[in-house]
Amino acid sequence: MKKVRWEEIMTVAARLFCEKGYMATTMDDIAAELYITKPALYYYIRTKHDLLYEICEVAIKRLMEGVESIEASGGPPEERFRELVRWQINMFSEHGDIINVYLADESELPTEKREYIRGLSREYESIYRELLRELIDEGTFREMNIPMAVRAISGMCNWLSNWYRPEGKMTADAIAGIFLDLIFNGFRSDAAMPGVGTRVKSGRVAKTTSRPEAVTAQAADRKH
Amino acid sequence: MKKVRWEEIMTVAARLFCEKGYMATTMDDIAAELYITKPALYYYIRTKHDLLYEICEVAIKRLMEGVESIEASGGPPEERFRELVRWQINMFSEHGDIINVYLADESELPTEKREYIRGLSREYESIYRELLRELIDEGTFREMNIPMAVRAISGMCNWLSNWYRPEGKMTADAIAGIFLDLIFNGFRSDAAMPGVGTRVKSGRVAKTTSRPEAVTAQAADRKH
DNA sequence: TTCAGTTTACTGAACGGTAAGTAGAATTAT
DNA sequence: ATAATTCTACTTACCGTTCAGTAAACTGAA
């Protein structure tokens, strides 16, 4: 079955692009990993760029799928927001190769395909902005510069590509939990509120805290 | 003067690596930009990797310089933390090319040099962790998973490499102001606090808020 | 016999890097 | 002061290698 083989090729290509980078991976590398020759590889694909394009498309579409099903769930904004962050961070453990390739090498795509992918990614961002708007309107979040807040949150999440290891101590869910705790409960201590002195070790507000989670997690870079 | 020419070469190389990526930039590209031939370029440098290495080293060292002078200033932890975030974000406007190359292509360095650079970057991170520790100990911040909080903050800041344009509407200072506001004052609305309604809008501590800043800022990617 | 899937053998272009040579300015010797 | 020498800053021409991609022949199963 051709489809099966094609998916194997995509998986291997994504892994190698992720490990070494798109430009540094040769078609011979990919072929060798599949125990075939380079021309055999070209029997299934047209160009190297196509490979990258398919990977990026799968990545952004998988991101969108999650977003759409969360939006369709009709839950309260806060829960939808939490689900969204969890989904995005989960991508790094469930589909690490493709999301890392997408984040690192999307810029290597030929202009037209790159613009198409970026269009999808703008759609994705706009959902984040709308959700933040809802959260502000319902009074959960305060007024803020929405595009900048989205960039801050995206940055926290997407930066996982620079340190997260699936085999590490921190699970994606644990990371999402900590990040959401920081977003919803802030960094500041209750005791730091002007006025009273002693710290109340987050009385009730922050009971979704992260404390029990491992306090360390090793880092090491992805590209060898 | 040879030093002068060498600095020109570094500047041009950083710009091209930033625009097209290290791997996609050829030595002829760099030479052409300097109106000389490739061998003339090799009169000044040893290898292509050296070029990348020097750029990364300048980037991380400039980051460290700032950190050290801030630490030496002996100000209160909160002010040092704010200065640190401002310094880091300012790197993107003052030395955008080198920091972007450092963040994007450091992984292309040959093993030994890469490890040296990563050692420096670990030192840099540990300063962040220590500062967070101080902030917690003095009661400004609550107990938290420090390494994860550092990653969240680094992510917010370093993600600038994916959307910040120096010629855009948002200045580095404005961005730092917004991010610091989010970190110190959180996302959550005062009204959303359970129990009692109004919270003191952090009397003095947080009057550096971002609200008046532009609510939008265009994004577009760096690599052509 | 057919044909999907594969191989061997190759092309053309581009790459990082080098060898060898040189114009002209700077330095030294006479 | 001038002639001889050395040095800086390059150039032309090229090497060895690697790359994406292809033509055409082969193989084994239905």
Short mmCIF file of C-alpha atoms (C1' of nucleotides) in Angstrom, two decimals:
data_model
loop_
_atom_site.label_atom_id
_atom_site.label_comp_id
_atom_site.label_asym_id
_atom_site.label_seq_id
_atom_site.Cartn_x
_atom_site.Cartn_y
_atom_site.Cartn_z
CA MET A 1 0.00 0.00 0.00
CA LYS A 2 1.44 3.27 -1.16
CA LYS A 3 -0.18 5.44 1.47
CA VAL A 4 1.46 3.46 4.25
CA ARG A 5 4.91 3.87 2.75
CA TRP A 6 4.30 7.57 2.22
CA GLU A 7 3.51 7.98 5.87
CA GLU A 8 6.64 6.11 6.85
CA ILE A 9 8.61 8.50 4.68
CA MET A 10 6.98 11.52 6.29
CA THR A 11 7.71 10.19 9.75
CA VAL A 12 11.34 9.50 9.00
CA ALA A 13 11.81 12.83 7.24
CA ALA A 14 10.24 14.69 10.15
CA ARG A 15 12.53 12.93 12.58
CA LEU A 16 15.67 13.70 10.61
CA PHE A 17 14.67 17.30 9.88
CA CYS A 18 14.01 17.69 13.57
CA GLU A 19 17.34 16.19 14.60
CA LYS A 20 19.61 17.87 12.08
CA GLY A 21 17.56 20.66 10.56
CA TYR A 22 16.00 20.74 7.10
CA MET A 23 18.98 22.14 5.24
CA ALA A 24 21.47 19.80 6.88
CA THR A 25 19.44 16.68 6.08
CA THR A 26 20.11 15.13 2.70
CA MET A 27 17.78 13.02 0.64
CA ASP A 28 20.33 10.24 0.96
CA ASP A 29 20.04 10.48 4.74
CA ILE A 30 16.30 9.98 4.50
CA ALA A 31 16.60 7.15 1.97
CA ALA A 32 19.23 5.40 4.07
CA GLU A 33 17.02 5.53 7.12
CA LEU A 34 14.30 3.77 5.10
CA TYR A 35 16.79 1.19 3.77
CA ILE A 36 16.16 2.23 0.19
CA THR A 37 18.06 4.30 -2.31
CA LYS A 38 17.47 7.93 -3.11
CA PRO A 39 15.73 7.29 -6.46
CA ALA A 40 13.35 4.90 -4.71
CA LEU A 41 12.50 7.78 -2.41
CA TYR A 42 11.78 9.97 -5.41
CA TYR A 43 9.29 7.37 -6.57
CA TYR A 44 7.06 8.54 -3.71
CA ILE A 45 7.78 12.27 -3.47
CA ARG A 46 8.41 15.05 -5.96
CA THR A 47 10.88 17.37 -4.25
CA LYS A 48 12.58 17.91 -0.94
CA HIS A 49 10.51 21.03 -0.42
CA ASP A 50 7.33 19.01 -0.76
CA LEU A 51 8.44 16.90 2.16
CA LEU A 52 8.92 19.97 4.33
CA TYR A 53 5.65 21.41 3.15
CA GLU A 54 3.65 18.31 4.01
CA ILE A 55 5.21 18.21 7.47
CA CYS A 56 4.41 21.84 8.15
CA GLU A 57 0.89 21.42 6.84
CA VAL A 58 0.23 18.42 9.06
CA ALA A 59 1.61 20.34 12.03
CA ILE A 60 -0.50 23.44 11.64
CA LYS A 61 -3.60 21.44 10.67
CA ARG A 62 -3.28 19.22 13.73
CA LEU A 63 -3.01 22.37 15.83
CA MET A 64 -6.15 23.72 14.16
CA GLU A 65 -8.10 20.51 14.59
CA GLY A 66 -7.62 20.71 18.31
CA VAL A 67 -8.57 24.34 18.40
CA GLU A 68 -11.74 23.74 16.45
CA SER A 69 -12.90 20.86 18.57
CA ILE A 70 -12.22 22.88 21.72
CA GLU A 71 -14.12 25.85 20.36
CA ALA A 72 -16.97 23.56 19.34
CA SER A 73 -17.16 22.10 22.83
CA GLY A 74 -18.91 25.26 23.98
CA GLY A 75 -17.33 25.22 27.41
CA PRO A 76 -16.70 28.39 29.40
CA PRO A 77 -13.88 30.62 28.03
CA GLU A 78 -11.50 29.85 30.87
CA GLU A 79 -11.83 26.12 30.30
CA ARG A 80 -11.44 26.53 26.55
CA PHE A 81 -8.33 28.62 27.11
CA ARG A 82 -6.86 26.02 29.43
CA GLU A 83 -7.64 23.27 26.93
CA LEU A 84 -5.98 25.26 24.18
CA VAL A 85 -2.74 25.71 26.10
CA ARG A 86 -2.78 22.05 27.11
CA TRP A 87 -3.38 21.00 23.51
CA GLN A 88 -0.55 23.13 22.19
CA ILE A 89 1.93 21.91 24.76
CA ASN A 90 0.78 18.34 24.22
CA MET A 91 1.78 18.66 20.56
CA PHE A 92 5.37 18.62 21.73
CA SER A 93 5.00 15.23 23.33
CA GLU A 94 2.56 13.67 20.88
CA HIS A 95 3.91 15.06 17.61
CA GLY A 96 7.20 16.56 18.66
CA ASP A 97 9.03 16.06 15.39
CA ILE A 98 6.53 17.75 13.17
CA ILE A 99 5.88 20.70 15.42
CA ASN A 100 9.57 21.28 15.94
CA VAL A 101 10.24 21.13 12.21
CA TYR A 102 7.32 23.47 11.61
CA LEU A 103 8.60 26.00 14.14
CA ALA A 104 12.24 25.79 13.09
CA ASP A 105 12.16 25.38 9.33
CA GLU A 106 8.88 26.75 8.02
CA SER A 107 10.87 29.74 6.80
CA GLU A 108 12.77 27.54 4.34
CA LEU A 109 9.61 26.84 2.36
CA PRO A 110 9.30 28.36 -1.14
CA THR A 111 7.40 31.64 -1.00
CA GLU A 112 3.98 30.48 -2.12
CA LYS A 113 3.70 27.49 0.16
CA ARG A 114 5.18 29.46 3.01
CA GLU A 115 2.52 32.11 2.64
CA TYR A 116 -0.20 29.50 2.64
CA ILE A 117 1.10 27.98 5.86
CA ARG A 118 1.42 31.41 7.43
CA GLY A 119 -2.16 32.15 6.56
CA LEU A 120 -3.23 29.12 8.56
CA SER A 121 -1.02 30.14 11.44
CA ARG A 122 -2.58 33.60 11.48
CA GLU A 123 -6.00 31.98 11.73
CA TYR A 124 -4.71 30.01 14.66
CA GLU A 125 -3.44 33.13 16.41
CA SER A 126 -6.69 34.95 15.85
CA ILE A 127 -8.51 32.27 17.79
CA TYR A 128 -6.21 32.95 20.70
CA ARG A 129 -6.96 36.64 20.48
CA GLU A 130 -10.71 36.06 20.39
CA LEU A 131 -10.51 33.81 23.40
CA LEU A 132 -8.54 36.41 25.33
CA ARG A 133 -11.16 38.99 24.34
CA GLU A 134 -13.90 36.76 25.77
CA LEU A 135 -11.95 36.24 28.97
CA ILE A 136 -11.57 39.99 29.37
CA ASP A 137 -15.19 40.71 28.54
CA GLU A 138 -16.48 38.24 31.09
CA GLY A 139 -14.20 39.82 33.69
CA THR A 140 -11.82 36.93 34.26
CA PHE A 141 -8.86 38.78 32.75
CA ARG A 142 -8.21 42.48 33.04
CA GLU A 143 -7.89 44.82 30.07
CA MET A 144 -4.60 44.23 28.30
CA ASN A 145 -2.80 44.51 25.01
CA ILE A 146 -4.25 41.37 23.48
CA PRO A 147 -1.81 40.79 20.61
CA MET A 148 1.10 41.19 22.97
CA ALA A 149 -0.42 38.86 25.53
CA VAL A 150 -0.92 36.28 22.79
CA ARG A 151 2.73 36.64 21.84
CA ALA A 152 3.78 36.21 25.43
CA ILE A 153 1.73 33.04 25.79
CA SER A 154 2.77 31.67 22.39
CA GLY A 155 6.35 32.37 23.31
CA MET A 156 6.12 30.45 26.56
CA CYS A 157 4.55 27.50 24.76
CA ASN A 158 6.53 27.46 21.54
CA TRP A 159 9.81 27.91 23.36
CA LEU A 160 9.31 24.31 24.49
CA SER A 161 10.96 23.44 21.18
CA ASN A 162 14.21 24.69 22.68
CA TRP A 163 14.24 22.70 25.89
CA TYR A 164 11.47 20.11 26.14
CA ARG A 165 12.48 16.44 25.89
CA PRO A 166 9.65 13.86 25.85
CA GLU A 167 11.89 11.47 27.78
CA GLY A 168 12.58 14.09 30.44
CA LYS A 169 11.07 14.32 33.91
CA MET A 170 8.39 16.87 33.08
CA THR A 171 5.33 15.60 31.25
CA ALA A 172 3.56 17.90 28.85
CA ASP A 173 0.57 17.99 31.17
CA ALA A 174 2.70 18.99 34.13
CA ILE A 175 4.27 21.80 32.11
CA ALA A 176 0.88 23.01 30.93
CA GLY A 177 -0.31 22.93 34.53
CA ILE A 178 2.56 25.10 35.71
CA PHE A 179 2.24 27.57 32.86
CA LEU A 180 -1.52 27.88 33.35
CA ASP A 181 -0.95 28.41 37.04
CA LEU A 182 1.46 31.24 36.25
CA ILE A 183 -0.99 32.77 33.79
CA PHE A 184 -4.08 32.48 36.00
CA ASN A 185 -2.52 33.07 39.38
CA GLY A 186 0.46 35.21 38.51
CA PHE A 187 3.96 35.35 39.91
CA ARG A 188 3.33 37.73 42.73
CA SER A 189 2.90 36.60 46.27
CA ASP A 190 -0.32 37.56 48.04
CA ALA A 191 1.81 38.91 50.85
CA ALA A 192 3.49 41.28 48.50
CA MET A 193 0.28 43.23 48.23
CA PRO A 194 0.84 46.63 49.64
CA GLY A 195 -0.30 46.94 53.21
CA VAL A 196 -0.07 43.84 55.35
CA GLY A 197 3.31 42.24 55.73
CA THR A 198 3.30 38.46 56.13
CA ARG A 199 3.01 36.15 53.24
CA VAL A 200 -0.07 33.94 53.18
CA LYS A 201 1.39 31.14 51.06
CA SER A 202 -1.48 31.56 48.61
CA GLY A 203 -4.46 31.09 50.85
CA ARG A 204 -7.10 30.00 48.37
CA VAL A 205 -6.70 31.83 45.14
CA ALA A 206 -3.81 29.76 43.97
CA LYS A 207 -4.70 26.26 44.96
CA THR A 208 -4.14 25.01 41.45
CA THR A 209 -0.48 25.61 42.07
CA SER A 210 2.38 23.68 40.72
CA ARG A 211 4.32 22.99 43.87
CA PRO A 212 4.08 19.21 43.83
CA GLU A 213 5.56 19.02 40.37
CA ALA A 214 9.21 18.26 39.94
CA VAL A 215 11.23 21.35 40.55
CA THR A 216 13.79 20.44 37.98
CA ALA A 217 13.81 19.09 34.49
CA GLN A 218 16.85 18.53 32.46
CA ALA A 219 17.50 20.43 29.31
CA ALA A 220 19.68 19.56 26.41
CA ASP A 221 19.35 20.57 22.86
CA ARG A 222 17.47 18.75 20.22
CA LYS A 223 19.74 19.21 17.30
CA HIS A 224 22.73 17.04 17.93
CA MET B 1 43.25 48.55 9.90
CA LYS B 2 42.47 44.88 9.91
CA LYS B 3 40.19 44.98 12.97
CA VAL B 4 37.87 47.38 11.22
CA ARG B 5 37.50 45.16 8.20
CA TRP B 6 36.96 42.15 10.40
CA GLU B 7 34.12 43.91 12.15
CA GLU B 8 32.54 44.80 8.83
CA ILE B 9 32.70 41.15 7.89
CA MET B 10 31.06 40.10 11.14
CA THR B 11 28.29 42.63 10.69
CA VAL B 12 27.54 41.57 7.14
CA ALA B 13 27.71 37.88 8.01
CA ALA B 14 25.35 38.36 10.94
CA ARG B 15 22.89 40.20 8.73
CA LEU B 16 22.91 37.53 6.03
CA PHE B 17 22.78 34.62 8.48
CA CYS B 18 19.85 36.36 10.12
CA GLU B 19 18.02 36.95 6.84
CA LYS B 20 18.58 33.60 5.17
CA GLY B 21 19.83 31.29 7.87
CA TYR B 22 23.39 30.07 8.41
CA MET B 23 23.18 27.01 6.19
CA ALA B 24 21.47 28.86 3.35
CA THR B 25 24.07 31.64 3.29
CA THR B 26 27.13 30.95 1.15
CA MET B 27 30.58 32.41 1.54
CA ASP B 28 30.12 33.95 -1.91
CA ASP B 29 26.99 35.71 -0.63
CA ILE B 30 29.00 37.29 2.15
CA ALA B 31 31.92 38.17 -0.10
CA ALA B 32 29.59 39.71 -2.69
CA GLU B 33 27.97 41.89 -0.05
CA LEU B 34 31.43 43.22 0.83
CA TYR B 35 32.36 43.71 -2.85
CA ILE B 36 35.27 41.30 -2.59
CA THR B 37 35.86 37.74 -3.70
CA LYS B 38 35.52 34.66 -1.60
CA PRO B 39 39.27 34.09 -1.19
CA ALA B 40 39.64 37.66 -0.01
CA LEU B 41 37.11 36.80 2.66
CA TYR B 42 39.24 33.83 3.65
CA TYR B 43 42.14 36.20 4.09
CA TYR B 44 40.35 37.42 7.23
CA ILE B 45 38.62 34.36 8.57
CA ARG B 46 39.49 30.68 8.89
CA THR B 47 36.24 28.85 8.32
CA LYS B 48 32.55 29.50 7.93
CA HIS B 49 31.97 27.96 11.35
CA ASP B 50 34.32 30.49 12.91
CA LEU B 51 32.10 33.24 11.63
CA LEU B 52 29.07 31.69 13.29
CA TYR B 53 31.01 31.06 16.45
CA GLU B 54 32.20 34.64 16.77
CA ILE B 55 28.65 35.90 16.25
CA CYS B 56 27.24 33.58 18.90
CA GLU B 57 30.00 34.46 21.32
CA VAL B 58 29.44 38.17 20.91
CA ALA B 59 25.71 37.63 21.43
CA ILE B 60 25.96 35.63 24.64
CA LYS B 61 28.76 37.80 26.00
CA ARG B 62 26.81 40.97 25.39
CA LEU B 63 23.91 39.36 27.22
CA MET B 64 26.24 38.49 30.10
CA GLU B 65 27.79 41.95 30.26
CA GLY B 66 24.38 43.42 30.86
CA VAL B 67 23.56 40.86 33.47
CA GLU B 68 26.78 41.44 35.34
CA SER B 69 26.45 45.19 35.43
CA ILE B 70 22.86 44.86 36.61
CA GLU B 71 23.87 42.43 39.35
CA ALA B 72 26.72 44.71 40.34
CA SER B 73 24.38 47.66 40.62
CA GLY B 74 23.13 46.25 43.91
CA GLY B 75 19.57 47.44 43.43
CA PRO B 76 16.61 45.63 44.95
CA PRO B 77 15.78 42.24 43.37
CA GLU B 78 12.62 43.46 41.68
CA GLU B 79 14.45 46.31 39.99
CA ARG B 80 17.28 44.01 38.93
CA PHE B 81 14.76 41.58 37.50
CA ARG B 82 13.05 44.34 35.56
CA GLU B 83 16.37 45.58 34.26
CA LEU B 84 17.28 42.09 33.19
CA VAL B 85 14.11 41.59 31.16
CA ARG B 86 14.48 45.06 29.65
CA TRP B 87 18.10 44.34 28.75
CA GLN B 88 17.28 41.04 27.11
CA ILE B 89 14.42 42.46 25.06
CA ASN B 90 16.56 45.45 24.14
CA MET B 91 19.07 43.08 22.55
CA PHE B 92 16.53 42.48 19.80
CA SER B 93 16.45 46.13 18.84
CA GLU B 94 20.08 47.01 19.50
CA HIS B 95 21.77 43.84 18.27
CA GLY B 96 18.96 42.04 16.48
CA ASP B 97 21.06 40.22 13.92
CA ILE B 98 23.46 38.61 16.31
CA ILE B 99 20.90 37.55 18.86
CA ASN B 100 18.65 36.10 16.18
CA VAL B 101 21.53 34.19 14.66
CA TYR B 102 22.53 32.99 18.10
CA LEU B 103 19.03 31.76 18.91
CA ALA B 104 18.38 30.20 15.50
CA ASP B 105 21.71 28.72 14.46
CA GLU B 106 23.78 28.07 17.56
CA SER B 107 22.94 24.41 17.08
CA GLU B 108 24.91 24.34 13.80
CA LEU B 109 28.18 24.97 15.65
CA PRO B 110 30.72 22.14 15.79
CA THR B 111 30.40 20.19 19.02
CA GLU B 112 33.20 21.73 21.03
CA LYS B 113 32.39 25.34 20.34
CA ARG B 114 28.72 24.65 20.78
CA GLU B 115 29.32 23.23 24.23
CA TYR B 116 31.37 26.25 25.21
CA ILE B 117 28.60 28.61 24.13
CA ARG B 118 26.01 26.51 25.94
CA GLY B 119 28.07 26.68 29.10
CA LEU B 120 27.85 30.44 28.97
CA SER B 121 24.15 30.30 28.31
CA ARG B 122 23.67 28.04 31.33
CA GLU B 123 25.47 30.60 33.46
CA TYR B 124 23.10 33.20 32.12
CA GLU B 125 20.07 31.11 33.01
CA SER B 126 21.34 30.43 36.50
CA ILE B 127 21.41 34.15 37.18
CA TYR B 128 17.74 34.26 36.30
CA ARG B 129 17.06 31.42 38.67
CA GLU B 130 18.95 33.07 41.50
CA LEU B 131 17.10 36.29 40.97
CA LEU B 132 13.77 34.49 41.07
CA ARG B 133 14.90 32.80 44.28
CA GLU B 134 15.64 36.19 45.84
CA LEU B 135 12.29 37.52 44.73
CA ILE B 136 10.56 34.57 46.35
CA ASP B 137 12.60 34.79 49.54
CA GLU B 138 11.87 38.46 50.01
CA GLY B 139 8.17 37.71 49.52
CA THR B 140 7.60 39.51 46.26
CA PHE B 141 6.95 36.33 44.32
CA ARG B 142 5.21 33.25 45.67
CA GLU B 143 6.78 29.80 45.83
CA MET B 144 7.00 28.33 42.35
CA ASN B 145 8.86 25.91 40.18
CA ILE B 146 11.81 28.17 39.47
CA PRO B 147 13.34 26.41 36.43
CA MET B 148 9.94 26.30 34.78
CA ALA B 149 9.24 29.91 35.54
CA VAL B 150 12.60 30.83 34.02
CA ARG B 151 11.67 28.88 30.92
CA ALA B 152 8.35 30.64 30.69
CA ILE B 153 9.99 34.04 30.95
CA SER B 154 12.83 33.14 28.57
CA GLY B 155 10.25 31.85 26.14
CA MET B 156 8.28 35.07 26.19
CA CYS B 157 11.44 37.09 25.62
CA ASN B 158 13.27 34.89 23.15
CA TRP B 159 10.17 34.34 21.07
CA LEU B 160 10.64 37.95 19.99
CA SER B 161 12.95 36.48 17.38
CA ASN B 162 9.85 35.15 15.64
CA TRP B 163 7.81 38.31 15.43
CA TYR B 164 9.67 41.45 16.53
CA ARG B 165 10.65 43.94 13.81
CA PRO B 166 12.76 46.94 14.89
CA GLU B 167 10.94 49.06 12.31
CA GLY B 168 7.54 48.02 13.68
CA LYS B 169 5.26 50.05 15.91
CA MET B 170 6.29 48.45 19.20
CA THR B 171 9.58 49.59 20.70
CA ALA B 172 11.62 47.15 22.73
CA ASP B 173 10.96 49.23 25.86
CA ALA B 174 7.22 49.15 25.28
CA ILE B 175 7.30 45.38 24.85
CA ALA B 176 9.37 44.94 27.99
CA GLY B 177 6.92 47.16 29.84
CA ILE B 178 3.96 45.04 28.77
CA PHE B 179 5.67 41.75 29.58
CA LEU B 180 6.80 42.99 32.98
CA ASP B 181 3.29 44.18 33.67
CA LEU B 182 1.97 40.71 32.85
CA ILE B 183 4.58 39.09 35.05
CA PHE B 184 4.20 41.41 38.03
CA ASN B 185 0.49 42.11 37.85
CA GLY B 186 -0.79 38.97 36.19
CA PHE B 187 -3.54 38.38 33.67
CA ARG B 188 -6.39 38.06 36.05
CA SER B 189 -8.81 40.84 36.72
CA ASP B 190 -9.13 42.14 40.28
CA ALA B 191 -12.85 41.52 40.10
CA ALA B 192 -12.21 37.87 39.43
CA MET B 193 -10.64 37.33 42.82
CA PRO B 194 -12.78 34.99 44.85
CA GLY B 195 -14.28 36.40 48.00
CA VAL B 196 -13.76 40.10 48.45
CA GLY B 197 -14.14 42.17 45.34
CA THR B 198 -11.68 44.98 44.87
CA ARG B 199 -7.98 44.54 45.09
CA VAL B 200 -5.61 47.38 45.71
CA LYS B 201 -4.14 48.10 42.31
CA SER B 202 -0.65 47.50 43.67
CA GLY B 203 -0.24 50.89 45.19
CA ARG B 204 3.21 51.86 43.98
CA VAL B 205 4.93 48.75 42.85
CA ALA B 206 3.19 48.42 39.52
CA LYS B 207 2.63 51.80 38.07
CA THR B 208 4.73 50.83 35.12
CA THR B 209 1.69 49.33 33.41
CA SER B 210 1.27 48.94 29.72
CA ARG B 211 -2.27 49.97 28.92
CA PRO B 212 -1.48 53.16 27.00
CA GLU B 213 0.80 51.30 24.64
CA ALA B 214 -0.27 50.49 21.13
CA VAL B 215 -2.69 47.62 21.11
CA THR B 216 -1.42 46.20 17.87
CA ALA B 217 1.91 45.56 16.28
CA GLN B 218 2.42 43.95 12.95
CA ALA B 219 4.17 40.66 12.57
CA ALA B 220 5.95 39.25 9.59
CA ASP B 221 8.77 36.85 9.50
CA ARG B 222 12.40 37.63 9.57
CA LYS B 223 13.73 35.15 7.14
CA HIS B 224 12.84 36.34 3.62
"C1'" DT C 1 2.97 -10.48 -19.30
"C1'" DT C 2 2.62 -6.62 -16.74
"C1'" DC C 3 3.87 -3.20 -13.67
"C1'" DA C 4 4.75 -1.36 -8.84
"C1'" DG C 5 8.80 -0.72 -6.60
"C1'" DT C 6 13.46 -0.74 -6.79
"C1'" DT C 7 18.39 -0.45 -8.35
"C1'" DT C 8 22.74 1.28 -10.71
"C1'" DA C 9 24.76 4.87 -12.70
"C1'" DC C 10 24.71 9.23 -13.69
"C1'" DT C 11 24.16 14.84 -14.51
"C1'" DG C 12 24.77 19.54 -13.56
"C1'" DA C 13 25.18 22.83 -10.35
"C1'" DA C 14 26.75 24.51 -6.18
"C1'" DC C 15 29.42 24.35 -2.20
"C1'" DG C 16 33.57 25.31 1.22
"C1'" DG C 17 38.01 25.98 0.82
"C1'" DT C 18 42.87 26.60 -1.40
"C1'" DA C 19 47.07 27.55 -4.46
"C1'" DA C 20 49.37 30.78 -6.72
"C1'" DG C 21 50.02 35.15 -8.10
"C1'" DT C 22 50.03 40.44 -7.90
"C1'" DA C 23 49.18 45.76 -7.55
"C1'" DG C 24 50.45 49.05 -4.77
"C1'" DA C 25 51.49 50.96 -0.32
"C1'" DA C 26 54.81 50.86 3.48
"C1'" DT C 27 59.29 49.98 5.17
"C1'" DT C 28 64.10 49.55 5.07
"C1'" DA C 29 68.84 49.91 3.01
"C1'" DT C 30 72.03 52.52 0.59
"C1'" DA D 1 66.58 60.73 -2.14
"C1'" DT D 2 66.10 56.69 -4.21
"C1'" DA D 3 66.31 51.93 -4.97
"C1'" DA D 4 65.35 47.29 -3.02
"C1'" DT D 5 62.46 44.73 -0.28
"C1'" DT D 6 58.57 43.36 2.26
"C1'" DC D 7 53.83 43.37 3.44
"C1'" DT D 8 48.69 44.10 2.98
"C1'" DA D 9 44.85 43.13 0.67
"C1'" DC D 10 43.31 41.32 -2.55
"C1'" DT D 11 42.25 38.34 -7.58
"C1'" DT D 12 41.87 34.43 -10.90
"C1'" DA D 13 41.46 29.91 -11.35
"C1'" DC D 14 40.55 25.86 -9.55
"C1'" DC D 15 40.04 21.36 -6.50
"C1'" DG D 16 37.48 17.87 -4.18
"C1'" DT D 17 33.11 17.05 -2.54
"C1'" DT D 18 28.34 17.08 -2.02
"C1'" DC D 19 23.88 17.91 -3.36
"C1'" DA D 20 19.00 17.45 -5.61
"C1'" DG D 21 17.26 15.21 -9.04
"C1'" DT D 22 16.90 11.79 -13.34
"C1'" DA D 23 17.24 7.99 -17.02
"C1'" DA D 24 16.90 3.62 -17.68
"C1'" DA D 25 17.44 -0.97 -16.55
"C1'" DC D 26 16.08 -4.66 -13.32
"C1'" DT D 27 13.19 -7.75 -10.07
"C1'" DG D 28 9.60 -10.22 -8.24
"C1'" DA D 29 4.79 -10.87 -7.51
"C1'" DA D 30 0.02 -11.25 -9.49
#
